[in-house]
PDB file of C-alpha atoms and ligand atoms in Angstrom:
ATOM      1  CA  MET A   1      -2.840  30.583  19.298  1.00 44.00           C
ATOM      2  CA  ALA A   2       0.597  29.118  18.653  1.00 52.00           C
ATOM      3  CA  ASP A   3       0.944  25.810  16.895  1.00 57.00           C
ATOM      4  CA  VAL A   4       0.663  22.787  19.164  1.00 50.00           C
ATOM      5  CA  PRO A   5       3.876  20.740  18.786  1.00 50.00           C
ATOM      6  CA  ILE A   6       3.367  17.566  16.809  1.00 48.00           C
ATOM      7  CA  GLU A   7       4.295  15.331  19.755  1.00 47.00           C
ATOM      8  CA  ASP A   8       1.599  16.964  21.918  1.00 43.00           C
ATOM      9  CA  LYS A   9      -0.981  16.541  19.176  1.00 42.00           C
ATOM     10  CA  GLN A  10      -0.229  12.825  19.164  1.00 42.00           C
ATOM     11  CA  MET A  11      -0.958  12.704  22.893  1.00 37.00           C
ATOM     12  CA  LEU A  12      -4.520  13.722  22.061  1.00 36.00           C
ATOM     13  CA  VAL A  13      -5.085  10.529  20.149  1.00 38.00           C
ATOM     14  CA  LYS A  14      -5.785   7.375  22.106  1.00 39.00           C
ATOM     15  CA  ASP A  15      -2.689   5.197  21.913  1.00 43.00           C
ATOM     16  CA  ALA A  16      -2.993   2.105  19.802  1.00 45.00           C
ATOM     17  CA  SER A  17      -2.994  -1.191  21.634  1.00 46.00           C
ATOM     18  CA  PRO A  18       0.565  -2.523  21.278  1.00 44.00           C
ATOM     19  CA  ASP A  19      -0.846  -6.050  21.068  1.00 47.00           C
ATOM     20  CA  GLU A  20      -2.514  -5.210  17.767  1.00 51.00           C
ATOM     21  CA  LEU A  21       0.709  -3.992  16.211  1.00 70.00           C
ATOM     22  CA  VAL A  22       3.079  -6.873  16.918  1.00 76.00           C
ATOM     23  CA  ILE A  23       3.963  -8.689  13.716  1.00 85.00           C
ATOM     24  CA  GLU A  24       6.699 -11.091  14.748  1.00 88.00           C
ATOM     25  CA  THR A  25       5.574 -14.482  13.523  1.00 94.00           C
ATOM     26  CA  GLU A  26       4.295 -15.948  10.291  1.00 96.00           C
ATOM     27  CA  LYS A  27       0.855 -16.204  11.881  1.00 95.00           C
ATOM     28  CA  ASP A  28       0.933 -12.475  12.740  1.00 94.00           C
ATOM     29  CA  ALA A  29       1.900 -11.671   9.163  1.00 96.00           C
ATOM     30  CA  ARG A  30      -0.847 -13.912   7.781  1.00 97.00           C
ATOM     31  CA  ILE A  31      -3.535 -12.294   9.946  1.00 96.00           C
ATOM     32  CA  ASN A  32      -2.458  -8.735   9.234  1.00 96.00           C
ATOM     33  CA  LEU A  33      -2.019  -9.299   5.494  1.00 98.00           C
ATOM     34  CA  THR A  34      -5.461 -10.925   5.409  1.00 98.00           C
ATOM     35  CA  ALA A  35      -6.727  -7.730   7.002  1.00 97.00           C
ATOM     36  CA  VAL A  36      -5.154  -5.731   4.187  1.00 98.00           C
ATOM     37  CA  TYR A  37      -6.992  -7.787   1.566  1.00 98.00           C
ATOM     38  CA  ARG A  38     -10.306  -7.599   3.424  1.00 98.00           C
ATOM     39  CA  LEU A  39      -9.934  -3.821   3.858  1.00 98.00           C
ATOM     40  CA  LEU A  40      -8.984  -3.298   0.213  1.00 98.00           C
ATOM     41  CA  ALA A  41     -12.224  -5.086  -0.701  1.00 98.00           C
ATOM     42  CA  TYR A  42     -14.287  -3.208   1.880  1.00 98.00           C
ATOM     43  CA  TYR A  43     -13.104   0.198   0.664  1.00 98.00           C
ATOM     44  CA  GLY A  44     -13.465  -0.693  -3.025  1.00 98.00           C
ATOM     45  CA  LEU A  45      -9.734  -0.755  -3.737  1.00 98.00           C
ATOM     46  CA  ASP A  46      -9.732  -4.299  -5.161  1.00 98.00           C
ATOM     47  CA  ASP A  47      -9.943  -5.425  -8.804  1.00 97.00           C
ATOM     48  CA  THR A  48     -11.827  -8.760  -8.739  1.00 97.00           C
ATOM     49  CA  ILE A  49      -9.074 -11.400  -8.372  1.00 96.00           C
ATOM     50  CA  PHE A  50      -6.291  -9.228  -9.806  1.00 95.00           C
ATOM     51  CA  THR A  51      -3.672  -7.010  -8.120  1.00 95.00           C
ATOM     52  CA  HIS A  52      -1.845  -8.124  -5.022  1.00 96.00           C
ATOM     53  CA  ALA A  53      -0.400  -7.269  -1.637  1.00 98.00           C
ATOM     54  CA  SER A  54       2.575  -8.984  -0.050  1.00 98.00           C
ATOM     55  CA  ALA A  55       4.293  -9.183   3.321  1.00 97.00           C
ATOM     56  CA  ARG A  56       7.548 -10.697   4.454  1.00 97.00           C
ATOM     57  CA  VAL A  57       7.461 -13.855   6.528  1.00 97.00           C
ATOM     58  CA  PRO A  58       9.353 -12.761   9.666  1.00 95.00           C
ATOM     59  CA  GLY A  59      12.714 -14.478   9.991  1.00 94.00           C
ATOM     60  CA  GLU A  60      12.491 -16.308   6.670  1.00 95.00           C
ATOM     61  CA  ASN A  61      13.615 -15.654   3.127  1.00 94.00           C
ATOM     62  CA  ALA A  62      10.031 -15.743   1.907  1.00 96.00           C
ATOM     63  CA  PHE A  63       6.917 -13.636   1.519  1.00 96.00           C
ATOM     64  CA  LEU A  64       3.142 -14.096   1.495  1.00 97.00           C
ATOM     65  CA  LEU A  65       0.933 -13.364  -1.513  1.00 97.00           C
ATOM     66  CA  ASN A  66      -2.731 -13.934  -2.344  1.00 96.00           C
ATOM     67  CA  PRO A  67      -3.910 -17.241  -3.767  1.00 93.00           C
ATOM     68  CA  PHE A  68      -4.602 -16.318  -7.409  1.00 92.00           C
ATOM     69  CA  GLY A  69      -8.317 -16.669  -8.148  1.00 92.00           C
ATOM     70  CA  TYR A  70      -9.687 -15.584  -4.778  1.00 95.00           C
ATOM     71  CA  LEU A  71     -11.722 -12.447  -4.322  1.00 97.00           C
ATOM     72  CA  PHE A  72     -10.024 -10.297  -1.689  1.00 97.00           C
ATOM     73  CA  ASP A  73     -12.856 -10.717   0.817  1.00 96.00           C
ATOM     74  CA  GLU A  74     -12.511 -14.502   0.493  1.00 96.00           C
ATOM     75  CA  ILE A  75      -8.882 -14.486   1.618  1.00 97.00           C
ATOM     76  CA  THR A  76      -8.095 -16.034   5.004  1.00 97.00           C
ATOM     77  CA  PRO A  77      -4.797 -16.268   6.913  1.00 97.00           C
ATOM     78  CA  ASP A  78      -4.263 -19.904   5.934  1.00 97.00           C
ATOM     79  CA  SER A  79      -5.094 -19.324   2.267  1.00 96.00           C
ATOM     80  CA  LEU A  80      -2.185 -16.933   1.688  1.00 97.00           C
ATOM     81  CA  VAL A  81       0.602 -18.479  -0.371  1.00 95.00           C
ATOM     82  CA  LYS A  82       4.117 -18.572   1.054  1.00 95.00           C
ATOM     83  CA  ILE A  83       6.737 -18.043  -1.626  1.00 94.00           C
ATOM     84  CA  GLU A  84      10.491 -18.414  -1.315  1.00 92.00           C
ATOM     85  CA  TYR A  85      12.210 -15.946  -3.638  1.00 88.00           C
ATOM     86  CA  ASP A  86      13.945 -18.531  -5.787  1.00 80.00           C
ATOM     87  CA  LYS A  87      11.264 -21.237  -5.634  1.00 77.00           C
ATOM     88  CA  HIS A  88       8.132 -19.693  -7.105  1.00 76.00           C
ATOM     89  CA  ILE A  89       7.874 -22.232  -9.941  1.00 74.00           C
ATOM     90  CA  ASN A  90       6.312 -25.616  -9.132  1.00 75.00           C
ATOM     91  CA  PRO A  91       7.946 -28.803 -10.485  1.00 72.00           C
ATOM     92  CA  ASP A  92       5.184 -29.015 -13.122  1.00 77.00           C
ATOM     93  CA  GLY A  93       6.056 -25.544 -14.442  1.00 73.00           C
ATOM     94  CA  THR A  94       3.089 -23.740 -12.916  1.00 74.00           C
ATOM     95  CA  THR A  95       3.695 -20.769 -10.672  1.00 73.00           C
ATOM     96  CA  LYS A  96       2.724 -20.679  -6.997  1.00 73.00           C
ATOM     97  CA  ALA A  97       0.993 -17.325  -7.411  1.00 79.00           C
ATOM     98  CA  ASN A  98       0.127 -14.695  -9.993  1.00 83.00           C
ATOM     99  CA  ALA A  99       3.263 -14.373 -12.142  1.00 84.00           C
ATOM    100  CA  ALA A 100       3.168 -10.579 -12.376  1.00 85.00           C
ATOM    101  CA  GLY A 101       2.563 -10.471  -8.632  1.00 89.00           C
ATOM    102  CA  TYR A 102       5.690 -12.496  -8.051  1.00 90.00           C
ATOM    103  CA  VAL A 103       7.798 -10.290 -10.328  1.00 89.00           C
ATOM    104  CA  ILE A 104       6.674  -7.048  -8.698  1.00 92.00           C
ATOM    105  CA  HIS A 105       6.647  -8.093  -5.043  1.00 94.00           C
ATOM    106  CA  ALA A 106       9.797 -10.231  -5.076  1.00 94.00           C
ATOM    107  CA  ALA A 107      11.721  -7.383  -6.707  1.00 94.00           C
ATOM    108  CA  VAL A 108      10.577  -4.764  -4.221  1.00 96.00           C
ATOM    109  CA  LEU A 109      11.014  -6.922  -1.104  1.00 97.00           C
ATOM    110  CA  GLN A 110      14.434  -8.154  -2.195  1.00 95.00           C
ATOM    111  CA  GLY A 111      15.655  -4.706  -3.217  1.00 95.00           C
ATOM    112  CA  LEU A 112      14.380  -2.643  -0.277  1.00 96.00           C
ATOM    113  CA  PRO A 113      15.348  -4.244   3.062  1.00 95.00           C
ATOM    114  CA  ASP A 114      13.336  -1.770   5.189  1.00 93.00           C
ATOM    115  CA  VAL A 115      10.086  -2.620   3.383  1.00 95.00           C
ATOM    116  CA  GLU A 116       7.865  -5.250   5.023  1.00 95.00           C
ATOM    117  CA  CYS A 117       4.694  -4.880   2.950  1.00 96.00           C
ATOM    118  CA  VAL A 118       3.916  -3.923  -0.655  1.00 97.00           C
ATOM    119  CA  ILE A 119       0.423  -3.124  -1.914  1.00 98.00           C
ATOM    120  CA  HIS A 120      -0.534  -2.732  -5.577  1.00 97.00           C
ATOM    121  CA  THR A 121      -3.927  -1.490  -6.772  1.00 98.00           C
ATOM    122  CA  HIS A 122      -5.809  -0.921 -10.038  1.00 98.00           C
ATOM    123  CA  THR A 123      -8.449   1.475  -8.769  1.00 98.00           C
ATOM    124  CA  THR A 124     -10.293   3.722 -11.201  1.00 98.00           C
ATOM    125  CA  ALA A 125      -8.857   6.880  -9.660  1.00 98.00           C
ATOM    126  CA  GLY A 126      -5.341   5.428  -9.370  1.00 98.00           C
ATOM    127  CA  VAL A 127      -5.279   4.217 -12.967  1.00 98.00           C
ATOM    128  CA  ALA A 128      -6.764   7.528 -14.109  1.00 98.00           C
ATOM    129  CA  VAL A 129      -4.034   9.546 -12.391  1.00 98.00           C
ATOM    130  CA  SER A 130      -1.408   7.128 -13.708  1.00 98.00           C
ATOM    131  CA  SER A 131      -2.667   7.931 -17.209  1.00 98.00           C
ATOM    132  CA  LEU A 132      -2.216  11.682 -16.807  1.00 97.00           C
ATOM    133  CA  GLU A 133       0.995  13.404 -17.822  1.00 96.00           C
ATOM    134  CA  ASP A 134       0.840  15.429 -14.585  1.00 93.00           C
ATOM    135  CA  GLY A 135       0.698  12.518 -12.157  1.00 94.00           C
ATOM    136  CA  ILE A 136      -0.421  13.523  -8.660  1.00 96.00           C
ATOM    137  CA  LEU A 137      -1.045  17.236  -8.296  1.00 97.00           C
ATOM    138  CA  PRO A 138      -0.519  18.860  -4.848  1.00 97.00           C
ATOM    139  CA  ILE A 139      -3.943  20.492  -4.961  1.00 97.00           C
ATOM    140  CA  ASN A 140      -5.493  18.892  -1.895  1.00 96.00           C
ATOM    141  CA  GLN A 141      -4.304  17.916   1.569  1.00 95.00           C
ATOM    142  CA  PHE A 142      -4.343  14.183   0.835  1.00 96.00           C
ATOM    143  CA  ALA A 143      -1.963  14.754  -2.082  1.00 97.00           C
ATOM    144  CA  ILE A 144       0.272  17.150  -0.187  1.00 95.00           C
ATOM    145  CA  GLU A 145       1.226  14.403   2.282  1.00 93.00           C
ATOM    146  CA  PHE A 146       2.718  12.579  -0.706  1.00 95.00           C
ATOM    147  CA  HIS A 147       4.430  15.584  -2.290  1.00 94.00           C
ATOM    148  CA  ASP A 148       7.875  14.428  -3.553  1.00 92.00           C
ATOM    149  CA  ARG A 149       7.343  11.014  -1.917  1.00 94.00           C
ATOM    150  CA  ILE A 150       5.867   9.174  -4.903  1.00 97.00           C
ATOM    151  CA  GLY A 151       8.044   7.967  -7.784  1.00 97.00           C
ATOM    152  CA  ILE A 152       7.084   7.212 -11.376  1.00 97.00           C
ATOM    153  CA  HIS A 153       7.563   3.881 -13.080  1.00 97.00           C
ATOM    154  CA  GLU A 154       7.041   3.742 -16.832  1.00 96.00           C
ATOM    155  CA  TYR A 155       4.665   1.174 -18.304  1.00 95.00           C
ATOM    156  CA  GLU A 156       6.379  -1.895 -19.771  1.00 91.00           C
ATOM    157  CA  GLY A 157       3.324  -4.111 -20.285  1.00 89.00           C
ATOM    158  CA  ILE A 158       2.180  -6.734 -17.773  1.00 87.00           C
ATOM    159  CA  ALA A 159       5.076  -7.396 -15.382  1.00 80.00           C
ATOM    160  CA  PHE A 160       5.928 -10.934 -16.489  1.00 81.00           C
ATOM    161  CA  ASN A 161       9.653 -10.279 -16.860  1.00 81.00           C
ATOM    162  CA  THR A 162      11.977 -10.239 -13.857  1.00 83.00           C
ATOM    163  CA  ASP A 163      14.168  -7.791 -15.803  1.00 87.00           C
ATOM    164  CA  GLU A 164      11.738  -5.087 -14.676  1.00 90.00           C
ATOM    165  CA  GLY A 165      12.710  -5.624 -11.020  1.00 92.00           C
ATOM    166  CA  PRO A 166      15.801  -3.394 -10.896  1.00 94.00           C
ATOM    167  CA  ARG A 167      13.850  -0.551 -12.507  1.00 95.00           C
ATOM    168  CA  LEU A 168      11.094  -0.863  -9.881  1.00 95.00           C
ATOM    169  CA  GLN A 169      13.747  -0.776  -7.137  1.00 96.00           C
ATOM    170  CA  ARG A 170      15.408   2.282  -8.714  1.00 96.00           C
ATOM    171  CA  ASP A 171      12.144   4.195  -9.073  1.00 97.00           C
ATOM    172  CA  LEU A 172      11.211   3.514  -5.426  1.00 97.00           C
ATOM    173  CA  GLU A 173      14.439   4.890  -4.002  1.00 95.00           C
ATOM    174  CA  GLY A 174      13.554   7.307  -1.175  1.00 93.00           C
ATOM    175  CA  LYS A 175       9.825   7.033  -1.974  1.00 95.00           C
ATOM    176  CA  VAL A 176       6.785   5.544  -0.254  1.00 95.00           C
ATOM    177  CA  GLY A 177       5.144   4.507  -3.469  1.00 97.00           C
ATOM    178  CA  LEU A 178       4.952   4.619  -7.229  1.00 98.00           C
ATOM    179  CA  ILE A 179       2.604   5.709  -9.901  1.00 98.00           C
ATOM    180  CA  LEU A 180       2.821   2.799 -12.295  1.00 97.00           C
ATOM    181  CA  ARG A 181       2.204   4.666 -15.535  1.00 98.00           C
ATOM    182  CA  ASN A 182      -0.965   3.643 -17.382  1.00 97.00           C
ATOM    183  CA  HIS A 183      -1.455   0.861 -14.842  1.00 97.00           C
ATOM    184  CA  GLY A 184      -2.076   1.827 -11.195  1.00 98.00           C
ATOM    185  CA  LEU A 185      -0.480   2.496  -7.823  1.00 98.00           C
ATOM    186  CA  LEU A 186       2.005   0.762  -5.564  1.00 98.00           C
ATOM    187  CA  THR A 187       2.980   1.591  -1.988  1.00 97.00           C
ATOM    188  CA  VAL A 188       5.711   0.266   0.277  1.00 96.00           C
ATOM    189  CA  GLY A 189       5.540   0.252   4.074  1.00 94.00           C
ATOM    190  CA  ALA A 190       7.983  -0.569   6.832  1.00 92.00           C
ATOM    191  CA  SER A 191       5.065  -2.509   8.300  1.00 93.00           C
ATOM    192  CA  ILE A 192       1.790  -3.977   7.071  1.00 95.00           C
ATOM    193  CA  PRO A 193      -0.271  -1.213   8.762  1.00 94.00           C
ATOM    194  CA  ALA A 194       1.949   1.486   7.235  1.00 93.00           C
ATOM    195  CA  ALA A 195       1.523   0.106   3.724  1.00 96.00           C
ATOM    196  CA  PHE A 196      -2.245   0.060   4.119  1.00 97.00           C
ATOM    197  CA  TYR A 197      -2.288   3.652   5.409  1.00 95.00           C
ATOM    198  CA  LEU A 198      -0.217   4.796   2.438  1.00 95.00           C
ATOM    199  CA  THR A 199      -2.459   2.969  -0.034  1.00 98.00           C
ATOM    200  CA  TYR A 200      -5.661   4.286   1.517  1.00 97.00           C
ATOM    201  CA  TYR A 201      -4.538   7.916   1.502  1.00 96.00           C
ATOM    202  CA  LEU A 202      -2.781   7.812  -1.857  1.00 97.00           C
ATOM    203  CA  GLU A 203      -6.080   6.555  -3.226  1.00 98.00           C
ATOM    204  CA  GLN A 204      -7.907   9.428  -1.533  1.00 98.00           C
ATOM    205  CA  ALA A 205      -5.492  11.878  -3.185  1.00 98.00           C
ATOM    206  CA  CYS A 206      -6.245  10.344  -6.580  1.00 98.00           C
ATOM    207  CA  ARG A 207     -10.013  10.280  -6.052  1.00 98.00           C
ATOM    208  CA  VAL A 208     -10.129  13.924  -5.035  1.00 98.00           C
ATOM    209  CA  GLN A 209      -7.871  14.973  -7.893  1.00 98.00           C
ATOM    210  CA  MET A 210      -9.990  13.223 -10.496  1.00 98.00           C
ATOM    211  CA  ALA A 211     -13.179  14.624  -8.995  1.00 98.00           C
ATOM    212  CA  ALA A 212     -11.741  18.141  -9.036  1.00 98.00           C
ATOM    213  CA  LEU A 213     -10.516  17.802 -12.640  1.00 97.00           C
ATOM    214  CA  ALA A 214     -13.840  16.300 -13.723  1.00 97.00           C
ATOM    215  CA  SER A 215     -15.708  19.331 -12.417  1.00 97.00           C
ATOM    216  CA  GLY A 216     -14.220  21.357 -15.246  1.00 96.00           C
ATOM    217  CA  ARG A 217     -13.878  24.335 -12.912  1.00 97.00           C
ATOM    218  CA  GLN A 218     -10.659  26.237 -12.394  1.00 97.00           C
ATOM    219  CA  ILE A 219      -8.313  24.522  -9.924  1.00 96.00           C
ATOM    220  CA  ARG A 220      -7.235  26.589  -6.929  1.00 97.00           C
ATOM    221  CA  TRP A 221      -3.629  25.729  -6.090  1.00 97.00           C
ATOM    222  CA  PRO A 222      -2.170  26.200  -2.585  1.00 97.00           C
ATOM    223  CA  ALA A 223       0.658  28.744  -2.350  1.00 97.00           C
ATOM    224  CA  PRO A 224       4.002  27.227  -3.457  1.00 96.00           C
ATOM    225  CA  GLU A 225       5.581  27.786  -0.050  1.00 96.00           C
ATOM    226  CA  VAL A 226       2.695  25.928   1.605  1.00 95.00           C
ATOM    227  CA  ILE A 227       3.082  23.004  -0.799  1.00 94.00           C
ATOM    228  CA  GLU A 228       6.735  22.814   0.193  1.00 92.00           C
ATOM    229  CA  ALA A 229       6.212  23.195   3.966  1.00 92.00           C
ATOM    230  CA  ALA A 230       2.976  21.311   4.637  1.00 89.00           C
ATOM    231  CA  PRO A 231       4.307  17.769   3.999  1.00 86.00           C
ATOM    232  CA  GLY A 232       6.570  18.282   7.032  1.00 84.00           C
ATOM    233  CA  GLN A 233       3.490  18.698   9.255  1.00 82.00           C
ATOM    234  CA  PHE A 234       2.420  15.104   8.765  1.00 80.00           C
ATOM    235  CA  THR A 235       3.795  12.584  11.233  1.00 72.00           C
ATOM    236  CA  SER A 236       4.704  10.540   8.173  1.00 73.00           C
ATOM    237  CA  SER A 237       7.341  13.149   7.317  1.00 74.00           C
ATOM    238  CA  ARG A 238       9.738  11.778   9.918  1.00 73.00           C
ATOM    239  CA  GLU A 239       9.766   8.186   8.745  1.00 77.00           C
ATOM    240  CA  PRO A 240       7.476   8.098   5.705  1.00 76.00           C
ATOM    241  CA  ARG A 241       7.480   4.336   5.280  1.00 76.00           C
ATOM    242  CA  LYS A 242       6.321   3.960   8.916  1.00 77.00           C
ATOM    243  CA  ALA A 243       3.254   6.167   8.513  1.00 79.00           C
ATOM    244  CA  GLY A 244      -0.182   5.462   9.807  1.00 80.00           C
ATOM    245  CA  VAL A 245       0.308   2.689  12.347  1.00 83.00           C
ATOM    246  CA  ARG A 246      -2.042   4.428  14.790  1.00 85.00           C
ATOM    247  CA  MET A 247      -4.955   3.819  12.424  1.00 90.00           C
ATOM    248  CA  TRP A 248      -4.505   0.040  12.305  1.00 92.00           C
ATOM    249  CA  PRO A 249      -6.336  -1.119  15.465  1.00 91.00           C
ATOM    250  CA  ALA A 250      -9.409   0.805  14.281  1.00 93.00           C
ATOM    251  CA  MET A 251      -9.166  -0.945  10.922  1.00 95.00           C
ATOM    252  CA  LEU A 252      -9.040  -4.345  12.657  1.00 94.00           C
ATOM    253  CA  ARG A 253     -12.095  -3.399  14.720  1.00 95.00           C
ATOM    254  CA  LYS A 254     -13.894  -2.520  11.494  1.00 96.00           C
ATOM    255  CA  LEU A 255     -13.180  -6.004  10.148  1.00 97.00           C
ATOM    256  CA  ASP A 256     -14.319  -7.610  13.424  1.00 96.00           C
ATOM    257  CA  SER A 257     -17.618  -5.766  13.109  1.00 96.00           C
ATOM    258  CA  ILE A 258     -18.111  -7.008   9.531  1.00 96.00           C
ATOM    259  CA  ASP A 259     -17.099 -10.643  10.122  1.00 95.00           C
ATOM    260  CA  PRO A 260     -15.965 -11.792  13.581  1.00 94.00           C
ATOM    261  CA  ASN A 261     -14.430 -14.904  11.993  1.00 94.00           C
ATOM    262  CA  TRP A 262     -12.143 -13.193   9.493  1.00 96.00           C
ATOM    263  CA  ARG A 263      -8.970 -14.210  11.355  1.00 94.00           C
ATOM    264  CA  LYS A 264      -9.874 -17.900  11.296  1.00 90.00           C
ATOM    265  CA  GLY A 265      -8.992 -20.470   8.649  1.00 85.00           C
TER     266      GLY A 265
HETATM  267 ZN1   ZN B 301      -1.194  -4.492 -11.852  1.00 93.28          ZN
END
């Protein structure tokens, strides 16, 4: 049987409700970014109170970040901190959010105008892969989606210095994410749902890779021509930073089933 064209394959999947995907107001951004935090916690991609995800405030020169000190499943729409790029220091010298979070997210959002959401994780598998000389190996289908789409950013210590910003922007050029060497992962999406999709599946690639390496058995590599061609089969190949939006309504339903009140407060 001949290949079904990609567009026809998409017709087989129930269309997402457009209402779930509109992110036009600050409230929309707060609800959807809260969903990101809750989902990161649900899938075990959080790191107690550390790491961070950000989203632009539509129409404003500001972004939302987690209130430092909250577990990710404690975060609510109203608890997210709104930060203007040049006003992240309070009059008393304290910062409005995690300092490293500000440095990383402000740099990426200011440097990459098509990016709406940035997610950074410290998962065991992500940090493990970031500690390997090889980085992500195209030895499984999860990883192949990201072949040539993930940059590398060298470790410079905890990101307290805004000087690191231009290097983060440079390393993300044309990519959907970064391996932060010896540190973790970072993804950038043209929407909040896209960034979550990229984080979820980049994590899957890392988990499978580490499991395969840990087996100690010989790795079976796909043929080189398949590694080169297969990334083009993913819908994400057309506009990589817009990947995965179709998954988002299902993710919101998952949160509703866990806690019907997660959008409130
Ligand atoms: Zn970090």
